[in-house]
Amino acid sequence: MPVRVGIPRGMYFYKYYPFAKTFLEELGAEVVPSPETTKEILDSGVKFCIDDACLPVKVYHGHAYKLRDNTDFILVPRLTSVSQKEYICPKFGGLPEMVKYSVPDLPPLIDTEVNLHRSQKDLKKALFKLGSALKIKNPLRLNNAYNKALAEHHSFKSKVFEGNTPNQLINGAAAKNKIEGNHTIGVIGHPYLIYDSFVNMKLFKKLEDWGIRFVTPEMVDPHIINERCNELSKRMFWSSGKSLIGGALYMMDNSNIDGLLLMTAFGCGIDSLAVEYIESIARKTYSKPFIILSLDEHTGDAGYNTRLEAFKSLLDWRLTDDNNISSYGRSVHSY
Ligand code: SF4
């Protein structure tokens, strides 16, 4: 019987699941992803995780717990850096310990460190260590699995770049990015916020029903994101902050994008810097409709929907009535 490796559907799942799945399957493992987030998963995450963690970390704990009975191992990599000369949020580095000591009844964790700060080549070394954890040490087999995983990762990234959401691709649903409508908005946020349809309260379904097309940072050319971040006075070394800020600057300048929706986790240190910067630029320099939705486990449907509807009304109003003459400041219509 193949060894069953569980992958929690949270944190960087929406970026790296196809990569990890292909690598593990090539080594003969059966990959078991946890199901889509539900209230039950969120509640168990909140129960087991420390109180002051952000929402995505709590959700991740709930997903790990969900995998406790039907897996032999759970993959919780220790992600330190996923790009050369950049770091990611330290919470990723602490996840294996947090999960191991907070969530009961789990099978052993595979907590291989991935640290590409020095060189992208260190990815291969990390994967060879991951293979060893599954008792596979044959370099040819590992190398082959690595190459196939990398090819799958590039193909997945290009499909997201073309406008498919990671969820559609991972769940095998037909591409739904051809929404007919009058507006296109930028949706900015960490992948584990904007692509988790429970956490984002079915945001994309709502936009689709309203005929609003959307662009996310993963749908923007990474070279453009780099270029836009190079305009900053200091080098941005947080990978996720870079994608948020570079993506937002591009979207604010793009005349095909009518408004910006920024989704953030309450209490997130990286977002507190990135969001403040984006908001200040949006307010000072642009007059596009702009909304910030801050999420935690207490965020309720009613307030969220009201704010989204107000944002939609603003977009509609802009299209039909707005003459862009402001009676106060740059525009009365941006907030
Ligand atoms: S970047 Fe923010 S939201 Fe993401 S894990 Fe870190 S603290 Fe949480």
XYZ file of C-alpha atoms and ligand atoms in Angstrom:
343
model
C 0.000 0.000 0.000
C 1.402 3.451 -0.862
C 2.286 5.757 1.994
C -0.399 8.457 2.423
C 0.893 11.999 2.765
C -1.599 14.647 3.822
C -1.329 18.239 2.624
C -3.322 20.833 4.609
C -5.361 23.147 2.352
C -4.012 26.388 3.737
C -1.130 28.879 3.678
C 0.888 28.260 0.475
C -1.335 25.352 -0.661
C -2.755 27.608 -3.399
C 0.726 28.258 -4.797
C 2.550 24.988 -4.372
C 0.032 22.133 -4.137
C 0.444 20.913 -7.752
C 4.234 21.005 -7.296
C 4.193 19.032 -4.016
C 1.562 16.589 -5.280
C 3.517 15.762 -8.439
C 6.779 15.317 -6.540
C 5.243 13.028 -3.917
C 3.268 10.981 -6.437
C 6.387 10.459 -8.532
C 7.941 8.952 -5.389
C 5.008 6.547 -5.119
C 3.095 8.309 -2.314
C -0.649 8.793 -2.229
C -1.379 12.487 -1.715
C -4.364 13.379 0.477
C -5.316 17.077 0.469
C -7.656 18.211 3.230
C -11.108 19.273 1.958
C -12.089 22.865 1.272
C -12.334 25.020 4.396
C -15.579 24.736 6.344
C -16.891 26.211 9.590
C -15.928 22.963 11.347
C -12.325 23.239 10.075
C -12.116 26.887 11.111
C -13.558 26.114 14.559
C -11.060 23.327 15.236
C -8.228 25.592 14.035
C -9.367 28.340 16.402
C -9.628 25.798 19.227
C -6.110 24.400 18.839
C -4.132 27.418 17.670
C -2.793 30.147 19.941
C -5.169 33.117 20.211
C -2.997 35.824 18.732
C -2.154 34.004 15.481
C -3.617 35.388 12.245
C -6.687 33.817 10.620
C -4.753 31.854 7.918
C -2.561 30.163 10.559
C -5.653 29.191 12.555
C -7.333 27.809 9.433
C -4.174 25.820 8.676
C -4.301 24.179 12.147
C -7.879 23.090 11.425
C -6.816 21.533 8.108
C -3.963 19.623 9.762
C -6.420 18.262 12.357
C -8.783 17.171 9.583
C -6.034 14.952 8.158
C -5.266 13.175 11.453
C -7.112 9.916 10.737
C -6.515 9.162 7.076
C -2.801 9.853 6.558
C 0.562 8.314 7.518
C 2.394 11.654 7.402
C 1.400 15.298 7.073
C 3.566 17.610 5.002
C 4.170 20.861 6.920
C 7.351 22.244 5.334
C 9.377 24.828 7.189
C 9.318 27.616 4.604
C 11.961 30.238 5.275
C 12.416 31.704 1.815
C 10.804 30.843 -1.525
C 12.811 33.303 -3.676
C 16.420 34.305 -3.831
C 17.318 37.244 -1.545
C 13.802 37.372 -0.167
C 12.061 36.057 2.940
C 8.523 35.143 3.743
C 6.567 35.719 6.918
C 8.278 34.047 9.921
C 4.983 32.306 10.743
C 5.764 29.887 7.888
C 9.039 28.945 9.569
C 7.306 28.270 12.869
C 4.370 26.306 11.450
C 5.794 22.786 12.034
C 6.323 23.455 15.759
C 3.036 25.323 16.133
C 1.089 22.482 14.533
C 3.039 19.678 16.216
C 2.606 21.022 19.753
C -0.908 22.434 19.400
C -2.897 19.931 17.357
C -3.523 16.565 19.036
C -3.487 13.045 17.528
C -1.495 13.880 14.406
C 0.658 11.390 12.495
C 4.367 12.366 12.128
C 4.985 15.626 10.286
C 7.392 15.992 7.361
C 8.908 19.372 8.162
C 11.709 19.723 5.587
C 13.096 23.246 5.471
C 12.918 25.179 2.202
C 15.272 28.144 2.213
C 16.035 29.640 -1.197
C 17.444 32.904 0.139
C 20.963 32.052 -1.010
C 20.130 30.230 -4.247
C 17.187 28.734 -6.136
C 19.330 25.610 -6.478
C 18.734 24.855 -2.803
C 15.237 23.735 -3.756
C 16.585 20.498 -5.162
C 18.541 19.803 -1.970
C 15.395 20.398 0.104
C 13.395 18.002 -2.044
C 16.036 15.322 -1.798
C 15.747 15.623 1.999
C 11.978 15.349 1.698
C 12.507 12.162 -0.354
C 14.752 10.773 2.406
C 11.941 11.306 4.905
C 9.959 8.853 2.762
C 12.998 6.517 2.604
C 13.658 7.261 -1.078
C 17.300 8.019 -1.719
C 17.811 7.037 -5.358
C 19.151 10.276 -6.945
C 17.842 9.418 -10.417
C 14.337 8.852 -9.148
C 14.457 11.990 -7.018
C 15.814 14.046 -9.876
C 13.107 12.811 -12.211
C 10.416 13.622 -9.625
C 11.933 17.078 -9.133
C 11.891 17.841 -12.885
C 8.293 16.672 -13.286
C 7.188 18.698 -10.245
C 8.891 21.802 -11.598
C 7.240 21.386 -15.019
C 3.843 20.989 -13.331
C 4.477 24.086 -11.219
C 5.290 26.205 -14.295
C 2.228 24.951 -16.130
C 0.008 25.716 -13.096
C 1.476 29.211 -12.744
C 0.847 29.989 -16.429
C -2.765 28.861 -16.166
C -3.297 31.116 -13.128
C -1.572 33.938 -15.004
C -4.125 33.449 -17.819
C -6.934 34.184 -15.354
C -7.896 30.851 -13.776
C -8.054 30.732 -9.992
C -5.927 28.076 -8.259
C -9.131 26.555 -6.843
C -10.599 25.986 -10.298
C -7.414 24.323 -11.451
C -6.849 22.205 -8.326
C -10.495 21.095 -8.224
C -10.411 20.360 -11.960
C -13.285 22.764 -12.705
C -13.596 24.269 -16.177
C -12.008 27.700 -16.537
C -14.516 30.390 -15.622
C -12.462 33.473 -16.256
C -14.602 34.740 -19.134
C -17.020 36.754 -17.024
C -19.223 39.054 -19.079
C -19.640 42.393 -17.373
C -18.929 46.092 -17.184
C -16.190 46.185 -14.577
C -12.778 44.711 -13.922
C -11.286 45.043 -10.465
C -7.964 44.146 -8.889
C -8.220 41.744 -5.947
C -5.077 42.022 -3.839
C -4.189 39.786 -0.907
C -2.255 36.728 0.187
C -3.203 33.629 -1.833
C -4.528 31.858 1.296
C -6.990 34.712 1.848
C -8.185 35.522 -1.638
C -8.380 31.964 -3.028
C -9.965 30.187 -0.051
C -13.651 30.519 -0.808
C -14.743 29.989 2.817
C -12.250 32.520 4.186
C -13.088 35.078 1.464
C -16.830 34.413 1.926
C -17.335 33.317 -1.669
C -15.894 36.543 -3.027
C -15.279 35.290 -6.575
C -18.746 33.755 -6.827
C -20.255 37.101 -5.779
C -18.141 38.988 -8.316
C -19.100 36.508 -11.009
C -22.817 36.878 -10.180
C -22.429 40.656 -10.453
C -20.550 40.370 -13.749
C -17.326 41.790 -12.305
C -14.086 40.455 -13.772
C -11.047 40.321 -11.518
C -7.277 40.313 -11.682
C -5.084 39.063 -8.819
C -1.325 39.572 -8.251
C -0.719 36.043 -9.605
C -2.332 37.205 -12.877
C 0.187 40.036 -13.283
C 3.520 39.478 -15.037
C 6.133 38.914 -12.267
C 8.603 41.107 -14.184
C 6.156 44.008 -13.927
C 5.742 43.359 -10.186
C 9.545 43.445 -9.812
C 9.836 46.640 -11.827
C 7.131 48.379 -9.823
C 8.783 47.350 -6.548
C 12.111 48.686 -7.818
C 10.511 52.152 -7.718
C 10.332 51.941 -3.915
C 12.950 53.803 -1.924
C 14.009 50.597 -0.145
C 14.362 47.101 -1.533
C 11.353 44.975 -0.688
C 12.607 41.679 0.719
C 9.262 40.199 1.790
C 8.043 37.995 -1.092
C 4.381 38.419 -0.236
C 4.631 42.162 0.446
C 6.306 42.517 -2.930
C 3.538 40.770 -4.750
C 0.893 42.862 -2.947
C 2.579 46.232 -3.501
C 3.890 45.571 -7.030
C 0.516 44.129 -8.071
C -1.401 47.071 -6.565
C 0.817 49.730 -8.185
C 0.364 48.082 -11.573
C -3.401 47.804 -11.129
C -3.779 51.427 -9.994
C -2.021 52.579 -13.163
C -3.886 50.242 -15.490
C -6.807 52.026 -17.145
C -8.611 48.697 -17.729
C -8.910 48.156 -13.983
C -11.781 50.125 -12.465
C -11.233 49.613 -8.746
C -9.177 47.832 -6.120
C -10.238 45.423 -3.405
C -7.598 44.726 -0.779
C -8.115 41.715 1.467
C -6.063 41.484 4.617
C -5.813 39.381 7.766
C -6.446 41.232 10.999
C -3.206 41.472 12.976
C -0.885 40.587 10.067
C 2.481 42.334 10.512
C 3.419 42.276 6.826
C 0.015 43.553 5.755
C 0.182 46.402 8.246
C 3.089 47.834 6.261
C 1.997 46.842 2.747
C -1.643 47.861 3.190
C -0.767 51.223 4.683
C 1.568 51.943 1.784
C -0.953 50.862 -0.860
C -3.739 52.812 0.825
C -1.669 55.977 1.032
C -0.793 55.785 -2.681
C -4.376 54.966 -3.618
C -5.704 57.922 -1.660
C -3.074 60.454 -2.685
C -2.530 59.631 -6.317
C -5.520 57.763 -7.738
C -9.240 58.226 -7.668
C -10.360 54.665 -8.317
C -12.866 53.034 -5.962
C -10.869 51.304 -3.262
C -11.912 49.029 -0.412
C -10.037 47.201 2.335
C -11.644 44.074 3.777
C -9.943 42.928 6.962
C -10.753 39.357 8.004
C -10.572 37.347 11.188
C -12.585 34.453 12.576
C -15.264 36.840 13.855
C -15.931 38.563 10.526
C -19.636 38.239 9.801
C -21.422 37.850 6.462
C -23.730 40.807 6.960
C -21.114 43.551 7.411
C -18.897 42.030 4.743
C -21.699 41.861 2.167
C -22.825 45.412 2.913
C -19.333 46.753 2.288
C -18.971 44.723 -0.905
C -22.329 45.950 -2.182
C -21.308 49.544 -1.434
C -18.119 48.988 -3.424
C -20.115 47.598 -6.342
C -22.493 50.588 -6.232
C -19.486 52.883 -6.394
C -18.201 51.052 -9.476
C -21.655 51.257 -11.113
C -21.986 54.912 -10.212
C -18.619 55.663 -11.712
C -19.733 54.071 -14.958
C -23.043 55.860 -15.276
C -22.997 59.158 -13.373
C -19.543 60.147 -12.349
C -18.046 63.131 -14.152
C -14.824 62.902 -12.122
C -15.305 66.411 -10.817
C -14.577 66.341 -7.149
C -15.930 68.852 -4.686
C -13.447 67.794 -2.058
C -9.868 66.672 -2.516
C -8.961 64.574 -5.426
C -12.248 62.735 -5.583
C -15.210 62.366 -3.318
C -15.770 58.877 -4.626
C -12.640 57.178 -3.421
C -12.446 55.935 0.137
S 1.879 37.201 6.195
Fe 0.311 37.843 7.653
S -1.478 36.629 7.106
Fe 0.315 35.614 6.234
S 0.964 34.132 7.750
Fe 2.141 36.002 8.100
S 0.962 37.123 9.671
Fe -0.402 35.563 8.780
